[in-house]
Coordinates of C-alpha atoms and ligand atoms in Angstrom, one line a residue:
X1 CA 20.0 12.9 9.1
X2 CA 20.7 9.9 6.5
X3 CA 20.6 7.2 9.4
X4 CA 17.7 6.0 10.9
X5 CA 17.4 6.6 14.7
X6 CA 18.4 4.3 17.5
X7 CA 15.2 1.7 17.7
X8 CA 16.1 0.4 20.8
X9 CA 17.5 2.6 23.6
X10 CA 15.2 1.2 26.9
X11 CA 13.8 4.5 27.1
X12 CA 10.2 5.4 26.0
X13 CA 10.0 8.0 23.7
X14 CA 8.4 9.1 20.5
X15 CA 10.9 10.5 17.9
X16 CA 9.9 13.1 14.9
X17 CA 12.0 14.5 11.8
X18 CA 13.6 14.1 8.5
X19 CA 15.7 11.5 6.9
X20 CA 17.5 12.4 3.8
X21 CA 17.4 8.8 2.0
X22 CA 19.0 9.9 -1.4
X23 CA 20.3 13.6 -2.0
X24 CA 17.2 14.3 -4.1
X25 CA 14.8 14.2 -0.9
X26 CA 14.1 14.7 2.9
X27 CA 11.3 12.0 4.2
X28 CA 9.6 12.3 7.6
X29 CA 9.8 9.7 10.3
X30 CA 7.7 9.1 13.3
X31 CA 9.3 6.6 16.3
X32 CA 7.9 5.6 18.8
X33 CA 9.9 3.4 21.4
X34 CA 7.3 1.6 24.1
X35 CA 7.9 1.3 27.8
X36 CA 8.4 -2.3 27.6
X37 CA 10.4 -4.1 25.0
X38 CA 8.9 -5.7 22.2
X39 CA 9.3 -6.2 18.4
X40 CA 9.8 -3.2 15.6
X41 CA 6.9 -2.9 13.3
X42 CA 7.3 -0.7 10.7
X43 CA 4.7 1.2 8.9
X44 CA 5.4 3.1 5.0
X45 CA 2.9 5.4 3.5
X46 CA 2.8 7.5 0.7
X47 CA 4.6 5.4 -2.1
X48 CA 1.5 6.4 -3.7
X49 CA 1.6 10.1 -3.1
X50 CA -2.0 11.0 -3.3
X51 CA -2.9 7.7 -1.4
X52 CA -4.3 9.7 1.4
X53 CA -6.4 7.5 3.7
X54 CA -3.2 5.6 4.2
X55 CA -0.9 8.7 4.9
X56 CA -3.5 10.0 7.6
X57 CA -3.2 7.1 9.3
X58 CA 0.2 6.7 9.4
X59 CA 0.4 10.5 10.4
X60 CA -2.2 9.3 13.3
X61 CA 0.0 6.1 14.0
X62 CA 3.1 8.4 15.2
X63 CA 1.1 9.8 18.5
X64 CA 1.3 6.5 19.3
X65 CA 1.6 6.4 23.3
X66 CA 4.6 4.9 24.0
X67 CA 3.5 3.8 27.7
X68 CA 0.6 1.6 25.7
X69 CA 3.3 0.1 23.7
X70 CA 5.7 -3.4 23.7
X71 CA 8.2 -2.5 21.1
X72 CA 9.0 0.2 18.4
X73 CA 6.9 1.7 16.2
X74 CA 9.1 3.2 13.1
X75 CA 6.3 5.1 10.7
X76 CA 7.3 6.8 7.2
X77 CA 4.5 8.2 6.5
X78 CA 5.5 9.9 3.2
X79 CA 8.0 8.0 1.1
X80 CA 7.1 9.5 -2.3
X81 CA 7.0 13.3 -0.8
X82 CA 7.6 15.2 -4.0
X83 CA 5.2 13.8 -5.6
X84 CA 2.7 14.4 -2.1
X85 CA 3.5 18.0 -3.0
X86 CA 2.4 17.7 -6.6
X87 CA -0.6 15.8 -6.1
X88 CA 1.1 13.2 -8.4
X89 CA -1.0 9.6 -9.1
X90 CA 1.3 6.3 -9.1
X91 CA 4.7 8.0 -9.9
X92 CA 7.7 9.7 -8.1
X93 CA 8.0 13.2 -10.0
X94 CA 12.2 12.8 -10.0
X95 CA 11.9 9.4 -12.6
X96 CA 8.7 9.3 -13.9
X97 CA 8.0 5.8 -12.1
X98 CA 6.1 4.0 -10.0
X99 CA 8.0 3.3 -6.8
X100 CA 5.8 0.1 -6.3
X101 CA 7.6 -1.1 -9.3
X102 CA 11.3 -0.4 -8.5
X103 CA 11.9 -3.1 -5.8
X104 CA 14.6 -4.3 -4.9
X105 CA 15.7 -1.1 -6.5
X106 CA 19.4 -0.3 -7.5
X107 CA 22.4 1.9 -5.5
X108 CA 23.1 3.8 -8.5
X109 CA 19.8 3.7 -10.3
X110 CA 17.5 6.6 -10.9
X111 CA 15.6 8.2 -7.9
X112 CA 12.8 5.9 -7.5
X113 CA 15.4 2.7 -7.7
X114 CA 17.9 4.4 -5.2
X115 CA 15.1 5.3 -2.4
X116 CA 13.6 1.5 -3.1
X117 CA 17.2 0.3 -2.5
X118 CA 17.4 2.4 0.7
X119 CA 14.5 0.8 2.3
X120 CA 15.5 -2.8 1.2
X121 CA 18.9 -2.5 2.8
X122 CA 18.6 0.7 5.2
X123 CA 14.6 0.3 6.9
X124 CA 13.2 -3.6 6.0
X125 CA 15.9 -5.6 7.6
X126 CA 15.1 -3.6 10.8
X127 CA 11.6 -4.8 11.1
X128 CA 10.0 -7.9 12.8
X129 CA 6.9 -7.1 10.4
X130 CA 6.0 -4.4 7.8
X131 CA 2.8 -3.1 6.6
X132 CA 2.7 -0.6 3.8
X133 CA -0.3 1.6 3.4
X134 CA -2.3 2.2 0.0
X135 CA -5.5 2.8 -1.3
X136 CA -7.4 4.2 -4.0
X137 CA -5.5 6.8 -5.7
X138 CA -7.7 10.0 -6.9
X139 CA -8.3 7.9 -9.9
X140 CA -9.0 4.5 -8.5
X141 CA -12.3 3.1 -7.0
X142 CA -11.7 -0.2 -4.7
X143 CA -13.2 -2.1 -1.8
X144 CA -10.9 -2.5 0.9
X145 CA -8.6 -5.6 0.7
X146 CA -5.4 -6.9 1.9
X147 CA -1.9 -8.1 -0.3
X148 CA 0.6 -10.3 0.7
X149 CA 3.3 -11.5 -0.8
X150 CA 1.9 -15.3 -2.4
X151 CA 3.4 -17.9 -0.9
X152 CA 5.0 -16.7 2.3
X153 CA 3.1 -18.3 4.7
X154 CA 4.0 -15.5 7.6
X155 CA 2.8 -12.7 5.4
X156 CA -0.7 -14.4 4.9
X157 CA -0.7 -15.0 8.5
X158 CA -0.1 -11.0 9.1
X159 CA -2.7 -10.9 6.3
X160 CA -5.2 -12.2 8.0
X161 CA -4.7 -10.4 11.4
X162 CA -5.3 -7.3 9.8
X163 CA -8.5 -8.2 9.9
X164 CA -10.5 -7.4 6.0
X165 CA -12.6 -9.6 4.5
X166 CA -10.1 -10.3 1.3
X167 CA -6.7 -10.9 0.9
X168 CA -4.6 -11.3 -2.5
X169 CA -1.9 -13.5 -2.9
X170 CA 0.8 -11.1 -4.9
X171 CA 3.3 -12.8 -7.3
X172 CA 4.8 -9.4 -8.0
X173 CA 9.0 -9.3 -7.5
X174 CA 9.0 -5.8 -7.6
X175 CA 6.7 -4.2 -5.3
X176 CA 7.6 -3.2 -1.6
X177 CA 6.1 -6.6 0.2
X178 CA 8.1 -8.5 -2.2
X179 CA 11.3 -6.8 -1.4
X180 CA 10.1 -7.4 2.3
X181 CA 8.9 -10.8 2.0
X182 CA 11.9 -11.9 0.6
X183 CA 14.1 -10.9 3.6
X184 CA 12.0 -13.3 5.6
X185 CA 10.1 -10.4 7.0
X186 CA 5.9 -10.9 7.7
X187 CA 4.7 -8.0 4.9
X188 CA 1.7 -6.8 4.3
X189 CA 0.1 -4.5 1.8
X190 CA -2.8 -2.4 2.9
X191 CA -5.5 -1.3 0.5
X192 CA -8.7 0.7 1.9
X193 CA -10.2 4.3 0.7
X194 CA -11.1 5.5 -2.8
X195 CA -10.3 7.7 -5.0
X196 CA -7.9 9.7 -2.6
X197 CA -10.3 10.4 0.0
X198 CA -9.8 10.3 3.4
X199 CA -12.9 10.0 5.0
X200 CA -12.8 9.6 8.5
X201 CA -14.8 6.2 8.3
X202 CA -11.8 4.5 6.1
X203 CA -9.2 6.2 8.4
X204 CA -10.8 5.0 11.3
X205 CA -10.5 1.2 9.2
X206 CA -6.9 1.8 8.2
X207 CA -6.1 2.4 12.2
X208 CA -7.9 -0.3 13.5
X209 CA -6.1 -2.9 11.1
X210 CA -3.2 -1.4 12.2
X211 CA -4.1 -1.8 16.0
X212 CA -4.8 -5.7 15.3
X213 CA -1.4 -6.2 13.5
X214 CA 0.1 -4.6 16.9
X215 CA -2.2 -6.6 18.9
X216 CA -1.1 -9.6 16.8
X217 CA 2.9 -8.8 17.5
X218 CA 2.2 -8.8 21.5
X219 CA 3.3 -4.8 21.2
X220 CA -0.7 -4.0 22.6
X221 CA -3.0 -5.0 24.9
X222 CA -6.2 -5.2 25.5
X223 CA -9.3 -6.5 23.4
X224 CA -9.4 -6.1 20.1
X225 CA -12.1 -6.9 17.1
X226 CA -12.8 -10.3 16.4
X227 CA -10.9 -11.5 13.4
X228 CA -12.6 -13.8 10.2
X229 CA -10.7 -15.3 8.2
X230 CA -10.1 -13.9 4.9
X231 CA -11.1 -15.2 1.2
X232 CA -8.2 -15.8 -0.3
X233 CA -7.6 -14.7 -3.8
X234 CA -5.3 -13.6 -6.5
X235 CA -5.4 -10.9 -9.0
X236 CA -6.3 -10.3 -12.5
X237 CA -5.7 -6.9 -14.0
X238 CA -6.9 -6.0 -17.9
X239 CA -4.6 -3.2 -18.6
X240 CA -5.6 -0.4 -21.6
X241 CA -4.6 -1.8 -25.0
X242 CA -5.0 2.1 -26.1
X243 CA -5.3 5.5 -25.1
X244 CA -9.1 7.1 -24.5
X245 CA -12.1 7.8 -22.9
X246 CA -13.1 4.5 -20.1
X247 CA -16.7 3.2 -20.2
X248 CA -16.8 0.8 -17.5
X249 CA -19.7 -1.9 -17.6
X250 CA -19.2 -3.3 -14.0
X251 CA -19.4 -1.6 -9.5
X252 CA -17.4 -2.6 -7.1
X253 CA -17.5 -6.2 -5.6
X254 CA -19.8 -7.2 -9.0
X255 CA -19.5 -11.1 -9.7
X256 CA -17.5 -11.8 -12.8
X257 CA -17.8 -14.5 -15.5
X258 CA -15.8 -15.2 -17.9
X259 CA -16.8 -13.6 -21.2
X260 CA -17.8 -10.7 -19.1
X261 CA -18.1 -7.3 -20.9
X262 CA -15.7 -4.9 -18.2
X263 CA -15.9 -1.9 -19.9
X264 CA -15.3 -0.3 -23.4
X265 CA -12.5 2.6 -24.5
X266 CA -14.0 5.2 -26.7
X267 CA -12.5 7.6 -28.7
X268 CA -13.8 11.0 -27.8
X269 CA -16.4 11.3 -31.0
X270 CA -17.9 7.8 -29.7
X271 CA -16.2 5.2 -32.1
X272 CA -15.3 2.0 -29.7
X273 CA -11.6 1.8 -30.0
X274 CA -11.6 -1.5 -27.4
X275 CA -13.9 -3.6 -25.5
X276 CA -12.8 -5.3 -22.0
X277 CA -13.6 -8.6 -21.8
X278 CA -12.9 -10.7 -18.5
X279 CA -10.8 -13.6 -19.2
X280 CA -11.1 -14.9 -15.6
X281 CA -14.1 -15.3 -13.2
X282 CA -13.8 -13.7 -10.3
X283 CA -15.3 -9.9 -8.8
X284 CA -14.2 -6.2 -9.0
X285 CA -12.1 -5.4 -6.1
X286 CA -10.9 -2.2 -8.0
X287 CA -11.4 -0.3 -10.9
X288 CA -10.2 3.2 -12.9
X289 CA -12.8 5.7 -12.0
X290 CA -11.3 8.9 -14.3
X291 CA -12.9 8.6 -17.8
X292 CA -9.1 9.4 -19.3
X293 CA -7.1 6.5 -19.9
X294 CA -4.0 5.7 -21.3
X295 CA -2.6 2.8 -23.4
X296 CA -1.1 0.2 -20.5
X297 CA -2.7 1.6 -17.4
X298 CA -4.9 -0.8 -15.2
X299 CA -8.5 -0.5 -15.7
X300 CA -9.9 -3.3 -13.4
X301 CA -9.0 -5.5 -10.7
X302 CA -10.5 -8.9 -10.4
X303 CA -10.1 -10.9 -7.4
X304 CA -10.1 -14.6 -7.9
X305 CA -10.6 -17.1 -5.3
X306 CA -8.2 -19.2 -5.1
X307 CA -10.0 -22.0 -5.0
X308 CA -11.3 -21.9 -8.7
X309 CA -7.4 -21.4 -9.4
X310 CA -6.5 -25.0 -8.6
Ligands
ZN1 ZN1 -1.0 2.5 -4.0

């Protein structure tokens, strides 16, 4: 099947199987189509393959009962399933790239730029709100944090329901919110579990975000968690000026100044080949946790408050 399924048909149901989005690979789908009507949230996983906190709860998310539910529920939980298979971090096994960096994407581009066009024209115009799951990948520490696309005020709204204590303001044009945002649609980015774990305590997080954002969209009821407002911040990311072995100086959620020593890249007999310095204040919302690194990958995240960025 190429064509998504019918969202809207009046009859309760969930929906399992495979969509072939470009010739190169089959994706599975999860529907679930409540007993009332209601809006369409969808839900993407696994554009980060080995992400896997975000693709368990997306697999949870399609046993959705569809008598609890106002609406449709559409869940790919696996969009980069090659590289799921491989174990691959960050990139699609077909290209080479990272499908968070091929949006919009292209008809006729390579595999990663095709499948991103796919969901821009196929899947995003389809939704009344979109969340796409993340995490830390097998090589990535982070505390758990929402993205939205800066500036689109019903994103940061959608942001905010999902209920973490930090959200980030992304001005990235090529990711999957910003594909999203810029249809008009509420997008959020969801980041929670380290280091591809999938520990039933961030699961259990990942799912009740989730289950605010549906509370949120009237597609629920019942009580859910109390929601605070979250620090608003944007993002600074040092990325490796070489190749080597990473030293980092700094934990997770550590205040940074400016001047800050991040971390040093060694070559493997000890010589310092590079040392990190922060160049904005801010704190450690992520970091690379594998002591290989290579020249141009991200080695820290800084969130910033935005208030100290007017
Ligand atoms: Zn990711």
């Amino acid at each position: 099947m190429q064509n998504l399924p019918e969202l809207k048909t009046g009859r309760p149901r969930i929906e399992q199987g495979f969509l072939r989005p470009i010739p190169e690979i089959e994706i599975p789908f999860g529907l679930v189509e409540g007993a009332k009507p209601g809006p369409c949230l969808i839900v993407t996983a696994g554009v980060h393959a080995s992400e896997y906190c975000s693709i368990e709860a997306a697999v949870r998310l399609m046993h959705t009962d569809p008598q609890k539910l106002c609406g449709t529920l559409l869940v790919l939980p696996i969009l980069n399933v090659t590289g799921f298979r491989a174990r691959s971090i960050y990139v699609m096994p077909e290209d080479g790239n990272n499908l968070n960096r091929m949006f919009p994407g292209q008809p006729d581009g390579s595999a990663g730029q095709r499948l991103a066009h796919w969901l821009v024209t196929e899947v995003f115009p389809k939704a009344d709100a979109y969340l796409d799951l993340h995490g830390g990948d097998m090589s990535e520490s982070l505390t758990p944090f929402t993205i939205y696309p800066g500036g689109h005020a019903p994103s940061e709204a959608l942001a905010a329901a999902f209920g973490l204590p930090i959200s980030v303001g992304s001005q990235s044009k090529s990711n999957t919110i910003s594909a999203a945002g810029a249809l008009g649609i509420p997008s959020v980015l969801v980041e929670i579990g380290c280091n591809g774990l999938w520990d039933e305590a961030s699961v259990t997080a990942m799912m009740d975000g989730i289950g605010r954002i549906m509370h949120h969209m009237h597609m629920t009821e019942g009580a859910t968690n109390p929601v605070i407002a979250p620090r608003l911040m944007t993002m600074s990311v040092p990325l490796a000026p070489v190749s080597g072995l990473w030293y980092s100086a700094k934990r997770l959620s550590d205040p940074i100044a400016i001047g800050d020593r991040l971390g040093e890249i060694r070559d493997v007999f000890g010589t310092v080949l590079a040392t990190i310095v922060a160049e904005k204040p801010g704190e450690v919302l992520y970091q690379l946790t594998t002591l290989a690194v290579n020249a141009g990958e991200a080695l820290v995240g800084i969130g910033i408050p935005v208030e100290t960025t007017s």
